[in-house]
C-alpha positions in Angstrom: -2.3 16.0 3.9 -1.3 12.4 3.1 -3.1 9.9 5.3 -0.1 7.6 5.8 3.6 8.4 6.3 5.9 5.7 5.0 9.3 4.6 6.4 11.6 2.2 4.5 14.5 0.4 6.2 17.1 -1.6 4.2 18.5 -1.9 0.6 15.9 -0.5 -1.9 18.1 -0.7 -5.0 17.9 1.5 -8.0 15.1 4.0 -8.6 12.9 1.7 -10.8 9.5 0.0 -10.7 10.6 -2.1 -7.7 11.8 0.8 -5.6 9.4 1.4 -2.7 10.3 5.1 -2.5 9.3 5.4 -6.1 6.0 3.7 -5.7 5.0 5.0 -2.2 5.6 8.6 -3.1 3.1 8.5 -6.0 0.0 10.6 -5.8 -3.0 8.9 -4.1 -0.9 5.9 -2.9 -1.0 7.0 0.8 -4.8 7.5 0.6 -5.3 4.1 -1.1 -3.3 2.4 1.6 -5.2 4.2 4.3 -8.5 3.0 2.9 -7.3 -0.6 2.8 -6.0 -0.2 6.4 -9.2 1.0 8.0 -11.2 -1.8 6.4 -11.3 -5.5 6.9 -8.9 -7.5 4.8 -10.3 -8.3 1.3 -13.4 -6.2 2.0 -12.6 -3.1 -0.1 -12.9 -3.4 -3.8 -11.6 -1.3 -6.6 -14.9 0.4 -7.4 -15.2 1.7 -3.8 -11.7 3.1 -3.8 -12.4 4.7 -7.2 -15.5 6.5 -6.0 -14.1 7.5 -2.6 -11.0 9.1 -4.1 -12.6 10.2 -7.4 -9.6 8.6 -9.2 -9.3 7.5 -12.8 -9.7 3.8 -13.3 -6.5 3.4 -15.3 -4.5 5.3 -12.7 -6.0 3.2 -9.9 -5.2 0.0 -11.8 -1.6 1.2 -12.3 -1.2 2.0 -8.6 -2.6 -1.3 -7.6 -0.3 -3.1 -10.0 2.7 -1.2 -8.6 1.8 -2.0 -5.0 1.5 -5.6 -5.9 4.8 -5.5 -7.7 6.6 -4.4 -4.5 4.6 -6.8 -2.4 3.0 -4.0 -0.4 -0.5 -5.5 -0.7 -2.1 -8.8 -1.7 -5.0 -8.8 -4.1 -7.9 -11.3 -4.3 -10.8 -10.7 -6.8 -10.1 -6.9 -6.9 -10.1 -6.7 -3.1 -7.0 -6.0 -1.0 -5.1 -6.5 2.3 -2.0 -5.0 3.7 1.3 -6.8 3.5 3.4 -4.6 5.8 3.0 -3.1 9.3 0.8 0.0 9.6 -0.1 1.7 12.8 -3.1 4.0 13.1 -3.8 6.4 15.9 -6.3 3.9 17.4 -3.7 1.2 17.4 -1.2 3.1 19.5 -4.0 4.2 21.9 -5.0 0.5 22.3 -1.4 -0.5 22.9 -0.4 2.4 25.1 -1.1 0.7 28.4 0.5 -2.5 27.4 3.6 -0.7 26.2 3.9 1.2 29.5 3.5 -2.0 31.5 6.2 -3.9 29.6 8.5 -0.8 29.7 8.1 -0.7 33.5 8.7 -4.5 33.8 11.9 -4.4 31.7 13.1 -1.3 33.6 12.6 -3.1 37.0 14.5 -6.1 35.8 17.4 -4.0 34.7 17.5 -2.0 37.9 17.8 -5.3 39.8 20.9 -6.1 37.8 22.6 -2.8 38.7 25.6 -4.2 40.6 26.5 -6.6 37.8 26.1 -3.9 35.1 28.0 -1.1 36.9 30.9 -3.5 37.7 31.7 -3.5 33.9 32.2 0.3 33.9 35.6 0.6 35.6 37.3 2.2 32.7 34.8 5.1 32.4 36.0 7.4 35.1 35.6 10.8 33.5 31.8 10.7 33.6 29.2 9.5 36.1 28.2 5.9 35.4 24.6 7.0 34.7 25.8 9.0 31.7 27.7 6.0 30.3 24.7 3.7 30.9 22.4 6.2 29.0 24.5 5.6 25.9 25.2 1.9 26.4 21.8 0.7 27.4 19.3 3.1 25.8 21.2 3.4 22.5 24.0 0.8 21.9 22.1 -2.2 23.3 18.4 -1.4 22.8 18.8 0.2 19.4 21.6 -2.0 18.2 22.6 -5.4 19.7 19.0 -6.2 20.8 17.8 -6.1 17.2 20.1 -9.0 16.2 19.6 -10.8 19.6 15.9 -11.0 19.1 16.2 -11.7 15.3 18.4 -14.7 16.1 15.7 -15.9 18.4 13.0 -15.5 15.7 11.2 -12.7 17.5 12.0 -10.0 15.0 12.6 -9.7 11.3 15.3 -7.2 10.7 15.3 -7.8 6.9 12.9 -9.0 4.3 13.7 -10.3 0.8 11.6 -8.2 -1.7 10.8 -8.4 -5.4 13.5 -7.0 -7.7 16.3 -8.5 -5.7 15.8 -6.0 -2.8 15.9 -6.4 0.9 13.9 -3.9 3.0 11.0 -3.5 5.4 8.2 -0.9 5.0 6.4 0.6 7.9 3.5 3.0 7.8 2.1 5.4 10.4 -1.2 7.4 10.2 -0.2 11.0 9.7 -1.9 12.6 12.7 -0.5 15.2 15.2 -1.3 13.0 18.2 0.5 10.0 16.8 3.5 12.0 15.6 3.7 13.7 19.1 3.6 10.3 20.8 6.4 8.9 18.6 8.5 12.0 18.7 8.6 12.1 22.5 10.1 8.7 23.0 13.8 8.3 23.6 14.6 6.0 20.7 16.4 8.1 18.1 20.1 7.6 17.4 22.0 10.0 15.1 25.5 9.1 14.0 27.9 11.2 11.8 30.7 9.0 10.7 34.2 10.1 9.6 37.2 8.0 8.7 38.2 7.4 12.4 35.3 8.6 14.5 31.6 8.7 15.1 29.8 11.8 16.5 26.7 10.5 18.1 23.6 11.8 19.8 20.7 9.9 21.3 17.3 11.2 22.4 13.8 12.0 21.2 12.7 13.5 17.9 10.7 16.3 19.4 12.8 19.2 18.2 15.7 20.3 16.0 18.6 18.7 17.8 21.9 20.6 17.7 24.2 17.7 16.8 26.7 17.0 14.0 24.5 14.7 12.0 21.5 17.0 11.8 23.6 20.1 11.3 25.3 18.7 8.1 22.0 17.2 6.9 20.6 20.8 7.1 23.7 22.1 5.3 23.1 19.6 2.4 19.4 20.5 2.3 20.2 24.2 2.1 22.9 23.7 -0.6 20.4 21.7 -2.7 18.6 24.9 -3.4 21.5 27.3 -3.4 21.2 28.0 -7.1 18.8 27.3 -9.9 21.1 24.7 -11.4 20.2 21.3 -9.7 23.1 19.3 -11.2 25.6 22.0 -10.1 24.1 22.0 -6.6 24.3 18.2 -6.4 27.9 17.9 -7.6 28.9 20.7 -5.2 27.1 18.9 -2.4 29.1 15.7 -3.0 32.4 17.6 -2.9 31.2 19.5 0.2 30.4 16.2 2.0 33.9 15.0 1.5 35.3 18.2 2.9 32.9 18.2 5.9 33.9 14.6 6.8 37.5 15.6 6.6 36.9 18.6 8.9 35.1 16.5 11.4 37.8 13.9 11.4 40.2 16.8 12.2 37.9 17.8 15.0 38.0 14.2 16.3 41.8 14.2 16.4 41.7 17.4 18.5 39.2 15.9 20.9 41.7 13.0 21.4 44.6 15.4 21.9 42.7 17.4 24.5 41.8 14.2 26.3 45.5 13.5 26.6 46.1 16.7 28.5 46.9 19.2 25.6 44.1 21.5 26.7 45.5 25.0 26.5 43.7 26.8 23.7 46.5 29.3 23.3 48.9 26.6 22.2 47.0 25.8 19.0 47.3 27.3 15.5 44.5 29.3 13.9 42.9 26.4 12.0 42.7 24.3 15.1 41.2 27.2 17.0 38.5 27.5 14.4 37.7 23.8 14.8 37.6 24.3 18.6 35.1 27.1 18.1 32.9 24.8 16.0 33.1 22.0 18.7 32.3 24.6 21.4 29.2 25.8 19.5 27.9 22.3 18.9 28.5 21.5 22.7 31.3 19.0 22.4 33.8 21.1 24.4 34.0 24.1 26.7 36.7 26.8 26.8 36.9 28.7 30.1 38.1 32.2 30.8 41.6 30.8 31.4 41.6 29.3 27.9 41.5 25.7 29.3 39.6 23.3 27.0 37.4 20.6 28.6 35.4 17.9 26.9 31.7 17.8 27.6 30.9 14.3 26.1 32.0 10.8 27.0 34.7 9.3 24.8 34.2 5.7 23.9 37.3 4.0 22.6 37.9 0.7 20.8 37.4 -1.2 24.1 33.8 0.1 24.3 32.4 -2.6 22.1 33.7 -5.2 24.6 32.0 -3.4 27.5 28.7 -3.0 25.6 28.7 -6.7 24.7 29.4 -7.7 28.3 26.5 -5.6 29.6 24.2 -6.8 26.8 25.0 -10.4 27.9 23.7 -9.4 31.4 20.6 -7.6 30.3 19.2 -9.3 27.2 18.9 -12.9 28.5 17.2 -11.5 31.6 14.6 -9.6 29.6 14.2 -12.2 26.8 11.1 -13.9 28.3 9.4 -10.6 29.0 9.9 -9.4 25.4 8.8 -12.7 23.9 5.7 -12.8 26.2 4.7 -9.3 25.2 4.8 -9.9 21.5 3.1 -13.3 21.8 0.2 -11.6 23.8 0.0 -8.9 21.1 -0.5 -11.5 18.4 -3.1 -13.5 20.4 -5.0 -10.8 22.2 -4.9 -7.7 20.0 -6.9 -8.8 17.0 -8.2 -5.3 16.4 -4.7 -3.9 15.8 -4.6 -3.0 12.1 -1.5 -5.0 11.2 -2.7 -8.0 13.2 -6.1 -7.8 11.6 -4.4 -7.9 8.1 -2.3 -10.8 9.2 1.0 -9.0 8.6 4.0 -11.2 9.7 4.2 -10.7 13.5 8.0 -10.6 13.3 7.8 -7.5 11.1 5.2 -5.9 13.5 7.5 -6.8 16.4 10.5 -5.2 14.8 8.7 -1.8 14.7 6.9 -2.2 18.0 10.3 -2.9 19.7 11.2 0.7 19.1 8.1 1.7 21.1 8.9 -0.8 23.8 12.5 0.3 24.3 11.5 4.0 24.0 9.1 3.6 26.8 11.6 1.5 28.8 14.2 4.3 28.4 11.7 6.8 29.8 11.3 4.7 32.9 15.1 4.2 33.2 15.5 8.0 33.2 12.5 8.6 35.5 13.9 6.2 38.2 17.4 7.7 37.9 19.1 4.6 36.6 20.5 6.5 33.6 21.2 10.2 33.2 18.4 12.5 32.3 19.0 13.9 28.9 19.5 17.6 28.2 16.2 19.2 27.4 15.3 22.3 25.3 12.0 23.4 23.8 13.7 24.0 20.4 16.1 21.0 20.4 14.2 18.3 22.2 15.9 15.9 24.6 19.2 14.3 23.9 22.8 13.6 25.0 25.9 13.5 22.8 28.9 11.1 22.8 32.1 10.5 20.8 33.3 7.2 19.5 36.8 6.1 18.3 36.4 3.5 15.6 
């Protein structure tokens, strides 16, 4: 099993010697990065890596060259240090209490702002305000607007210019069950399936096989990739199929709008529309009762939603700004044993990734105290709630 799992966010460019996916997927790369990570910066030399991994000298030199080429490591006299955030199991264990404390503090601050926040929700009458706030705060603000808000204030880096005229950020996690379980259980994962006019969204944890539109069609693509022995044929069909699927889901979106306007008698629709309704029912966007009445099970956010989200973000983010800044400043000053801090990785890159842990923990507290709706929970699917956006 590879020691490190890599995640890349941004524009990686063509699949060449500067492409991080190309380099990081090579044999022995994860193991080399792991060895560098668990040692002090510039303390591990090439001969030690060669002996520990029983790797050919030329192969090792080529890997080191490639990692230098994409700026993943720095080299000094054949010794190395990391150049991107990596989190080992021991790091998250060391940060766990601090993450919980800052999550509770942010949650408490938001709860005290309840009246101002709820006053912005007048147009959302079809669902309880807690359901709307689940999507607005936990997803739209924390996993969206907040990123730019804190980047503008020099707290995060949301992009990084890289060699080869690329712009991306690499993050690595130690590949252990405990660390995966911790990350997967946080409410910080947004899935969005976009069509011409609509977005089918779900937000929740990663602890299961969520039954949502995005993951369903991703599974369809994955299955189709191996449907025959002819890879090029599979790929060309998949591209055609993707166009068809997005057209189908756009038709589904139009039906949701129609039902929301009162056209909710299943018997009045033609066969194709009925088949679309059956799909929407099976993926939990609608219900059809024994009297053939169709009801919508998810919030519909229209074009005015962005204004509401912005207004609520203007209430929340300035009020939690000092808490967030103080948290990351303390991490930099008082957590010298954290792998990425020890390797002097840019704190703004570290903060970008840790923010997901911070707001994931905050979301847990917001659910626990009843400020936002508790997500649907299923052993197979994990925890999540769905929503529907009109572009």
